[in-house]
Amino acid sequence: MELFYSQDIEGGICRLDKDESGHCVKVLRHRSGDEIAVIDGCGTLYRCRITTDSPKGVEAMVLSAEEGWGSHPYRLHMAVCPTKNNDRYEWFAEKACEIGLDEITPIIGEHSERRVFKTSRLEKILVSAAKQSLKAAVPTVNEPVSVKDFIKDTAQGEALKLIAYCFEEEEAPRRNIKEVMEEWQGSEIIVMIGPEGDFSKAEAELALRSGFIPVHLGASRLRTETAALTAVAAAYFQHM
Amino acid sequence: MELFYSQDIEGGICRLDKDESGHCVKVLRHRSGDEIAVIDGCGTLYRCRITTDSPKGVEAMVLSAEEGWGSHPYRLHMAVCPTKNNDRYEWFAEKACEIGLDEITPIIGEHSERRVFKTSRLEKILVSAAKQSLKAAVPTVNEPVSVKDFIKDTAQGEALKLIAYCFEEEEAPRRNIKEVMEEWQGSEIIVMIGPEGDFSKAEAELALRSGFIPVHLGASRLRTETAALTAVAAAYFQHM
């Protein structure tokens, strides 16, 4: 099933941007009268009929709309420190979107080697991943923030807040992420994953004071991006 | 922790090959008398003291050996059809090794676009992944076989045998992989993951007749390599 993506759907008219229009008309050779399926990135799938088949700007008439198309029964926000190698982060984002993800925040920790992060590439990757995995919602990518600011920003709210680190805080032993998720009755989950150098003690302590539950991801020693995807899979299986 | 890999450990003497020796002496500047940790790829970690610090061939005396170092409490054999893009398969293999995997068999299905597969690159990737994730066992990579031959080859044995495909066989509805694994009391698991074009009906029927249980991986539509890694995560969480 071929999906198009448009952020310009209004008053029963759907417009594709230049890239999508070119793909629609030049590559897939769609013409006026053809039916196409378009996601708005916010969770709705639109079935449309092409009225203008210009490769520069396709216009289509909305025939029907399906909300929550390809959605999952929970809301997962992954706050993950950028990896030294950017491909690994992009790989995580693509796979997480396929499995089930709603929001990504790149967080910069005290031990983060990589302190700058461009979100534009990631947004493109997530649009393709959502189309590829038949989801009408494209995960939101937030601008990078420091770990401490992220903890402060999530102080309010009903979400289950988890932080995964590799050391042991005596007063707050880490729990198995699977068990913590099994106990959770709500639908909103936030998981913080640290950089290659792990979270700092100060970051961990601030998180615990702010209501984050310290978790581990099992016995295996996982890279940042693998740990992040494993947490995404844990949430997915919990709601399977 | 820096790990070296050697398949030449005998009579209390451990020898590193040229690459590992160069890395040990030139990059890490180890000298005679230094202690190093070496995995044999079969599950044992050796602590050794360097006796010859030649960059062409390091020799070390074995001080102690620890069997089952970094092992997991199950045995997972993933039989996965090669992806069109080889990077995706290599990525799966690396991540699966980090999480927990024992054996990979590239299987060629009737709908496989990619029908040839070189295992040599994969073996190198798995050695690095095992070292990186602190496991003394490196997953075995088998030579590619056809899906039907793989099914015949696994006819004997005690393993839980699962096949994941996307269509529905009326007489054998697919079950949730998580539930099937939860019921399983044994430790050995085999999972077959099909190509982009899925398994053929004939392959699925042969698998079912041969004791494979048809499973699905939840509501998300996953790429071959993502489906394979999700199955690896399912086994990991089941034994967490």
XYZ file of C-alpha atoms in Angstrom:
480
model
C 0.000 0.000 0.000
C 1.438 3.359 -1.139
C 0.962 6.239 1.298
C 1.541 9.927 0.712
C 2.176 12.521 3.390
C 0.645 15.971 3.481
C 0.401 18.699 6.071
C -1.911 20.670 3.797
C -5.331 19.053 4.068
C -8.145 21.547 4.504
C -11.754 22.024 3.454
C -11.895 18.667 1.732
C -8.832 19.469 -0.394
C -5.471 17.719 0.032
C -2.315 19.195 -1.490
C 0.956 17.277 -1.831
C 4.267 19.134 -1.648
C 6.797 19.107 -4.495
C 8.585 15.891 -3.457
C 5.395 13.931 -2.855
C 3.826 15.300 -6.044
C 6.835 14.268 -8.118
C 6.785 10.813 -6.584
C 3.032 10.547 -7.168
C 2.977 11.704 -10.797
C 6.450 10.953 -12.204
C 7.333 7.749 -10.352
C 3.952 6.159 -9.663
C 2.357 7.780 -12.749
C -0.885 8.678 -10.980
C -3.282 10.812 -12.983
C -6.411 12.866 -12.258
C -9.208 10.569 -11.160
C -6.874 8.103 -9.417
C -7.464 7.362 -5.754
C -4.561 7.854 -3.350
C -4.144 7.388 0.403
C -2.612 10.272 2.335
C -1.529 10.482 5.988
C -1.513 13.817 7.780
C 1.157 12.761 10.294
C -1.296 13.405 13.145
C -3.060 10.048 13.035
C -5.619 10.406 10.244
C -5.608 8.562 6.932
C -7.384 10.324 4.068
C -8.595 8.563 0.958
C -8.533 11.108 -1.846
C -9.177 11.381 -5.583
C -6.630 13.330 -7.615
C -8.082 16.447 -9.273
C -4.784 18.055 -10.409
C -1.953 15.730 -11.445
C 0.839 18.297 -11.718
C 4.270 16.891 -10.707
C 4.894 20.209 -8.951
C 1.707 20.204 -6.892
C -0.860 17.435 -6.797
C -4.322 18.367 -5.575
C -6.868 15.797 -4.490
C -10.415 15.750 -3.173
C -10.896 14.074 0.198
C -13.311 11.120 -0.080
C -13.046 9.778 3.458
C -11.003 10.142 6.631
C -9.999 7.499 9.207
C -8.724 8.750 12.565
C -6.239 6.792 14.663
C -5.193 4.740 11.645
C -2.342 2.368 12.574
C -2.294 3.723 16.127
C -1.208 1.865 19.281
C -2.973 1.753 22.676
C -0.366 3.742 24.628
C 1.628 6.948 24.333
C 5.406 6.542 24.420
C 7.843 9.427 24.726
C 11.503 8.421 24.390
C 14.089 10.892 25.694
C 17.376 9.578 24.351
C 20.848 11.106 24.431
C 22.349 11.511 20.940
C 24.837 8.794 20.041
C 28.371 9.658 18.900
C 27.483 8.127 15.549
C 24.343 9.817 14.216
C 23.344 6.818 12.053
C 22.721 4.840 15.203
C 20.268 7.425 16.484
C 18.476 7.605 13.135
C 18.320 3.831 13.034
C 16.743 3.811 16.493
C 14.176 6.421 15.453
C 13.192 4.490 12.326
C 12.787 1.189 14.160
C 11.025 2.763 17.133
C 8.506 4.357 14.771
C 7.847 0.996 13.098
C 7.242 -0.689 16.458
C 5.354 2.156 18.142
C 6.524 5.584 19.294
C 4.861 8.977 19.739
C 7.544 11.475 20.705
C 11.340 11.716 20.708
C 13.365 14.236 22.675
C 17.137 14.276 22.170
C 18.498 14.993 25.647
C 22.025 16.213 26.313
C 23.597 14.746 29.444
C 26.586 15.879 31.460
C 28.491 12.906 30.017
C 27.239 13.374 26.446
C 30.090 13.585 23.932
C 27.693 14.794 21.254
C 26.099 18.053 22.372
C 24.512 19.304 19.138
C 21.735 17.537 17.289
C 19.838 18.479 14.115
C 16.252 17.289 14.131
C 15.434 17.952 10.446
C 16.932 14.690 9.119
C 15.191 12.741 11.838
C 11.809 14.184 10.876
C 12.249 12.992 7.264
C 13.244 9.527 8.475
C 10.189 9.329 10.719
C 7.819 10.309 7.895
C 9.205 7.477 5.731
C 9.082 5.041 8.623
C 5.464 5.927 9.417
C 4.483 5.509 5.746
C 6.430 2.257 5.499
C 4.838 0.793 8.630
C 1.330 2.000 7.751
C 0.824 4.506 10.544
C -0.981 7.811 10.004
C 0.798 9.428 12.961
C 4.415 10.550 12.619
C 6.262 10.756 15.956
C 7.039 14.288 17.116
C 10.704 15.246 17.343
C 11.450 17.907 19.941
C 14.423 20.233 19.942
C 17.308 18.968 22.109
C 17.275 19.924 25.794
C 19.592 19.184 28.676
C 18.777 16.141 30.800
C 18.102 18.376 33.790
C 15.745 20.653 31.843
C 13.918 17.612 30.477
C 13.406 16.324 34.014
C 12.046 19.714 35.082
C 9.811 19.956 31.974
C 8.199 16.588 32.795
C 7.621 17.369 36.476
C 3.879 17.728 35.861
C 1.748 15.111 34.186
C 0.382 11.633 34.743
C 2.942 9.627 32.789
C 4.929 6.670 34.071
C 8.459 8.109 34.101
C 11.394 5.744 33.796
C 15.130 6.361 33.741
C 17.546 3.625 32.658
C 21.125 3.828 33.876
C 23.846 1.300 34.552
C 25.061 2.121 38.056
C 23.291 1.276 41.324
C 21.906 3.894 43.732
C 21.759 2.219 47.144
C 18.652 4.053 48.323
C 16.851 3.383 45.032
C 17.696 0.016 43.468
C 16.843 -0.267 39.791
C 13.820 -2.345 38.856
C 13.191 -4.579 35.865
C 11.564 -2.379 33.165
C 9.193 -5.203 32.216
C 7.832 -5.519 35.773
C 7.402 -1.770 36.184
C 5.481 -1.556 32.896
C 3.311 -4.549 33.823
C 2.206 -2.754 37.005
C 1.385 0.469 35.155
C -2.328 1.062 34.591
C -2.039 4.334 32.674
C -1.273 4.706 28.985
C 1.427 7.384 28.977
C 5.081 6.384 29.355
C 8.286 8.439 29.317
C 11.657 6.675 29.177
C 15.034 8.404 29.543
C 18.067 6.695 28.020
C 21.544 8.066 28.737
C 24.613 8.633 26.572
C 27.517 6.220 26.044
C 29.014 7.602 29.276
C 25.712 7.051 31.138
C 23.814 9.641 33.178
C 25.729 11.482 35.880
C 24.940 10.751 39.530
C 23.508 14.272 39.805
C 21.195 13.690 36.838
C 20.050 10.342 38.250
C 19.390 11.837 41.680
C 17.436 14.760 40.219
C 15.372 12.305 38.160
C 14.571 10.148 41.192
C 13.599 13.215 43.228
C 11.333 14.225 40.326
C 9.403 10.971 40.265
C 11.374 8.937 37.722
C 11.642 5.219 38.533
C 15.123 3.764 38.015
C 15.008 0.724 35.739
C 17.386 -1.725 34.123
C 16.901 -3.451 30.771
C 18.041 -6.903 31.830
C 21.424 -8.569 32.022
C 22.734 -7.595 28.586
C 24.979 -4.583 28.180
C 23.280 -2.586 25.432
C 24.450 0.374 23.389
C 22.445 3.588 23.802
C 20.363 3.022 20.662
C 19.808 -0.665 21.444
C 18.741 0.138 25.000
C 16.326 2.731 23.649
C 14.805 0.314 21.146
C 14.580 -2.413 23.794
C 12.535 -0.040 25.963
C 10.270 0.666 22.965
C 9.801 -3.090 22.500
C 9.025 -3.501 26.220
C 6.159 -0.991 25.942
C 4.968 -2.657 22.729
C 4.893 -6.144 24.268
C 3.231 -4.821 27.406
C 0.285 -3.651 25.306
C 0.321 -6.562 22.845
C 36.453 -3.187 29.574
C 38.570 -4.114 26.518
C 38.066 -7.645 25.202
C 40.160 -9.525 22.683
C 39.002 -12.461 20.603
C 41.042 -15.581 19.948
C 40.256 -18.990 18.512
C 43.760 -20.145 19.407
C 43.739 -20.846 23.146
C 45.373 -24.140 24.072
C 47.517 -25.627 26.827
C 47.370 -22.463 28.899
C 48.639 -20.341 25.990
C 46.478 -17.770 24.179
C 47.548 -16.384 20.798
C 45.976 -13.341 19.155
C 45.772 -13.108 15.364
C 47.408 -10.289 13.417
C 44.504 -7.825 13.682
C 43.943 -8.384 17.381
C 47.697 -8.271 18.058
C 48.076 -4.980 16.217
C 45.146 -3.511 18.132
C 46.567 -4.812 21.409
C 50.158 -3.597 20.953
C 49.978 -0.633 18.556
C 46.650 0.927 19.525
C 46.281 0.007 23.194
C 50.066 -0.157 23.724
C 49.951 -3.306 25.837
C 53.338 -4.804 26.716
C 54.633 -8.084 28.140
C 53.406 -8.505 31.696
C 50.100 -6.677 31.064
C 46.880 -8.504 31.821
C 44.283 -8.794 29.049
C 40.826 -10.374 28.815
C 40.172 -12.673 25.869
C 36.937 -14.328 24.713
C 37.047 -17.574 22.754
C 33.691 -16.983 21.048
C 32.364 -20.184 22.604
C 31.310 -18.711 25.939
C 34.541 -18.618 27.968
C 36.394 -15.517 29.121
C 40.130 -15.953 29.718
C 42.199 -13.608 31.838
C 45.726 -13.735 30.468
C 49.146 -12.154 31.013
C 51.041 -11.098 27.880
C 54.340 -12.972 27.401
C 55.104 -11.841 23.807
C 54.044 -8.324 22.802
C 54.690 -8.581 19.062
C 52.210 -6.538 16.963
C 52.183 -9.462 14.522
C 51.371 -12.133 17.097
C 50.684 -11.543 20.769
C 51.118 -14.514 23.060
C 49.704 -14.611 26.572
C 49.612 -17.036 29.481
C 46.137 -18.016 30.696
C 45.647 -17.034 34.353
C 41.988 -17.986 34.747
C 38.956 -19.039 32.723
C 35.271 -18.206 33.283
C 32.722 -20.310 31.390
C 29.318 -18.954 30.346
C 30.539 -15.382 30.741
C 27.794 -12.935 29.646
C 25.487 -15.801 28.714
C 21.661 -15.790 28.737
C 19.311 -18.468 30.123
C 17.913 -19.635 26.773
C 19.103 -20.677 23.346
C 17.764 -18.632 20.440
C 18.197 -19.577 16.798
C 16.958 -16.941 14.340
C 16.332 -18.088 10.769
C 15.866 -14.879 8.832
C 15.542 -14.274 5.098
C 18.219 -11.873 3.768
C 16.946 -8.332 3.274
C 17.296 -6.574 -0.089
C 19.605 -4.103 1.631
C 22.408 -6.014 3.336
C 23.057 -3.265 5.910
C 19.671 -3.986 7.437
C 20.545 -7.623 7.975
C 23.917 -6.741 9.476
C 22.232 -4.221 11.719
C 19.802 -6.888 12.901
C 22.652 -9.304 13.599
C 24.602 -6.731 15.637
C 21.598 -5.714 17.736
C 20.393 -9.284 18.196
C 23.848 -10.264 19.468
C 23.792 -7.382 21.976
C 20.370 -8.422 23.279
C 20.887 -12.187 23.183
C 21.234 -14.585 20.257
C 22.972 -17.926 19.703
C 22.607 -18.859 16.063
C 21.638 -17.197 12.782
C 20.639 -19.009 9.612
C 20.011 -16.938 6.488
C 17.085 -18.697 4.816
C 16.097 -18.193 1.189
C 12.364 -18.191 0.591
C 10.383 -18.632 -2.604
C 9.602 -14.900 -2.467
C 13.161 -13.826 -1.538
C 14.531 -11.212 -3.916
C 18.021 -11.683 -2.507
C 19.110 -15.276 -3.067
C 22.836 -15.100 -2.307
C 24.314 -14.202 1.059
C 27.945 -13.976 2.212
C 28.383 -14.913 5.860
C 31.986 -13.700 6.309
C 31.098 -10.046 6.959
C 28.393 -11.077 9.390
C 30.871 -13.146 11.408
C 33.148 -10.108 11.856
C 30.197 -7.956 12.924
C 29.116 -10.543 15.471
C 32.592 -10.774 16.995
C 32.650 -6.992 17.517
C 29.102 -7.016 18.872
C 29.907 -9.804 21.340
C 33.021 -7.934 22.522
C 31.103 -4.663 22.733
C 28.272 -6.199 24.755
C 30.584 -8.210 27.016
C 29.611 -11.695 25.915
C 32.142 -14.498 25.578
C 29.967 -16.392 23.100
C 29.758 -15.220 19.487
C 26.579 -16.336 17.716
C 27.080 -18.991 15.044
C 26.307 -17.997 11.461
C 25.224 -20.883 9.257
C 25.486 -21.018 5.494
C 22.261 -19.985 3.722
C 19.680 -22.692 3.068
C 16.266 -22.669 1.455
C 13.273 -22.203 3.752
C 12.047 -25.718 2.932
C 15.449 -27.289 3.690
C 15.638 -25.364 6.960
C 12.227 -26.727 7.967
C 13.363 -30.266 7.149
C 16.692 -29.765 8.986
C 14.854 -28.742 12.164
C 12.338 -31.594 12.062
C 14.085 -33.308 14.992
C 14.832 -31.637 18.304
C 13.076 -30.242 21.344
C 13.010 -26.559 20.420
C 9.960 -24.319 20.374
C 9.625 -23.616 16.636
C 7.897 -20.434 15.539
C 7.181 -19.006 12.105
C 6.081 -15.388 11.692
C 4.145 -14.489 8.548
C 1.600 -11.841 7.689
C -1.266 -13.747 6.091
C -3.885 -15.864 7.891
C -4.232 -19.634 7.472
C -7.819 -20.471 8.395
C -7.057 -23.868 9.902
C -4.134 -22.480 11.910
C -4.667 -18.901 13.137
C -1.505 -17.071 14.166
C -0.861 -16.634 17.868
C 0.715 -13.756 19.761
C 4.484 -14.532 19.975
C 4.569 -13.242 23.559
C 1.865 -15.655 24.719
C 3.449 -18.613 22.963
C 6.831 -17.866 24.554
C 5.237 -17.414 27.992
C 3.780 -20.929 27.781
C 7.074 -22.461 26.716
C 8.900 -24.355 29.497
C 11.991 -25.329 27.512
C 15.003 -23.149 26.806
C 15.519 -23.654 23.070
C 13.685 -21.442 20.595
C 13.797 -21.264 16.798
C 12.097 -18.361 14.995
C 11.673 -18.098 11.228
C 11.237 -14.625 9.725
C 10.318 -14.287 6.058
C 11.504 -11.980 3.273
C 9.965 -8.639 2.245
C 7.534 -10.663 0.092
C 6.640 -12.909 3.062
C 6.746 -16.704 3.117
C 4.843 -18.533 0.387
C 1.687 -20.457 1.309
C 3.547 -23.685 0.507
C 6.395 -22.751 2.872
C 3.946 -21.844 5.638
C 2.010 -25.082 5.205
C 5.189 -27.177 5.256
C 6.312 -25.374 8.415
C 2.983 -26.011 10.158
C 3.045 -29.682 9.165
C 6.575 -29.849 10.595
C 5.616 -28.530 14.025
C 6.186 -24.793 13.616
C 3.652 -22.612 15.443
C 2.381 -19.660 13.386
C 2.848 -16.391 15.289
C 2.325 -12.681 14.756
C 4.417 -9.893 16.253
C 1.547 -7.595 17.192
C -0.363 -4.945 15.306
C 2.574 -3.054 13.834
C 3.727 -3.778 10.318
C 7.447 -4.419 10.707
C 10.226 -4.698 8.163
C 12.003 -8.065 8.008
C 14.930 -6.934 10.174
C 12.672 -5.151 12.663
C 10.406 -8.193 12.952
C 13.469 -10.360 13.557
C 14.813 -8.053 16.266
C 11.376 -7.790 17.880
C 11.294 -11.592 18.146
C 14.761 -11.501 19.758
C 13.460 -8.925 22.256
C 10.416 -11.104 22.977
C 12.663 -14.022 23.966
C 14.863 -11.675 26.007
C 11.931 -10.230 27.973
C 10.443 -13.683 28.469
C 13.605 -14.709 30.344
C 14.193 -11.345 32.050
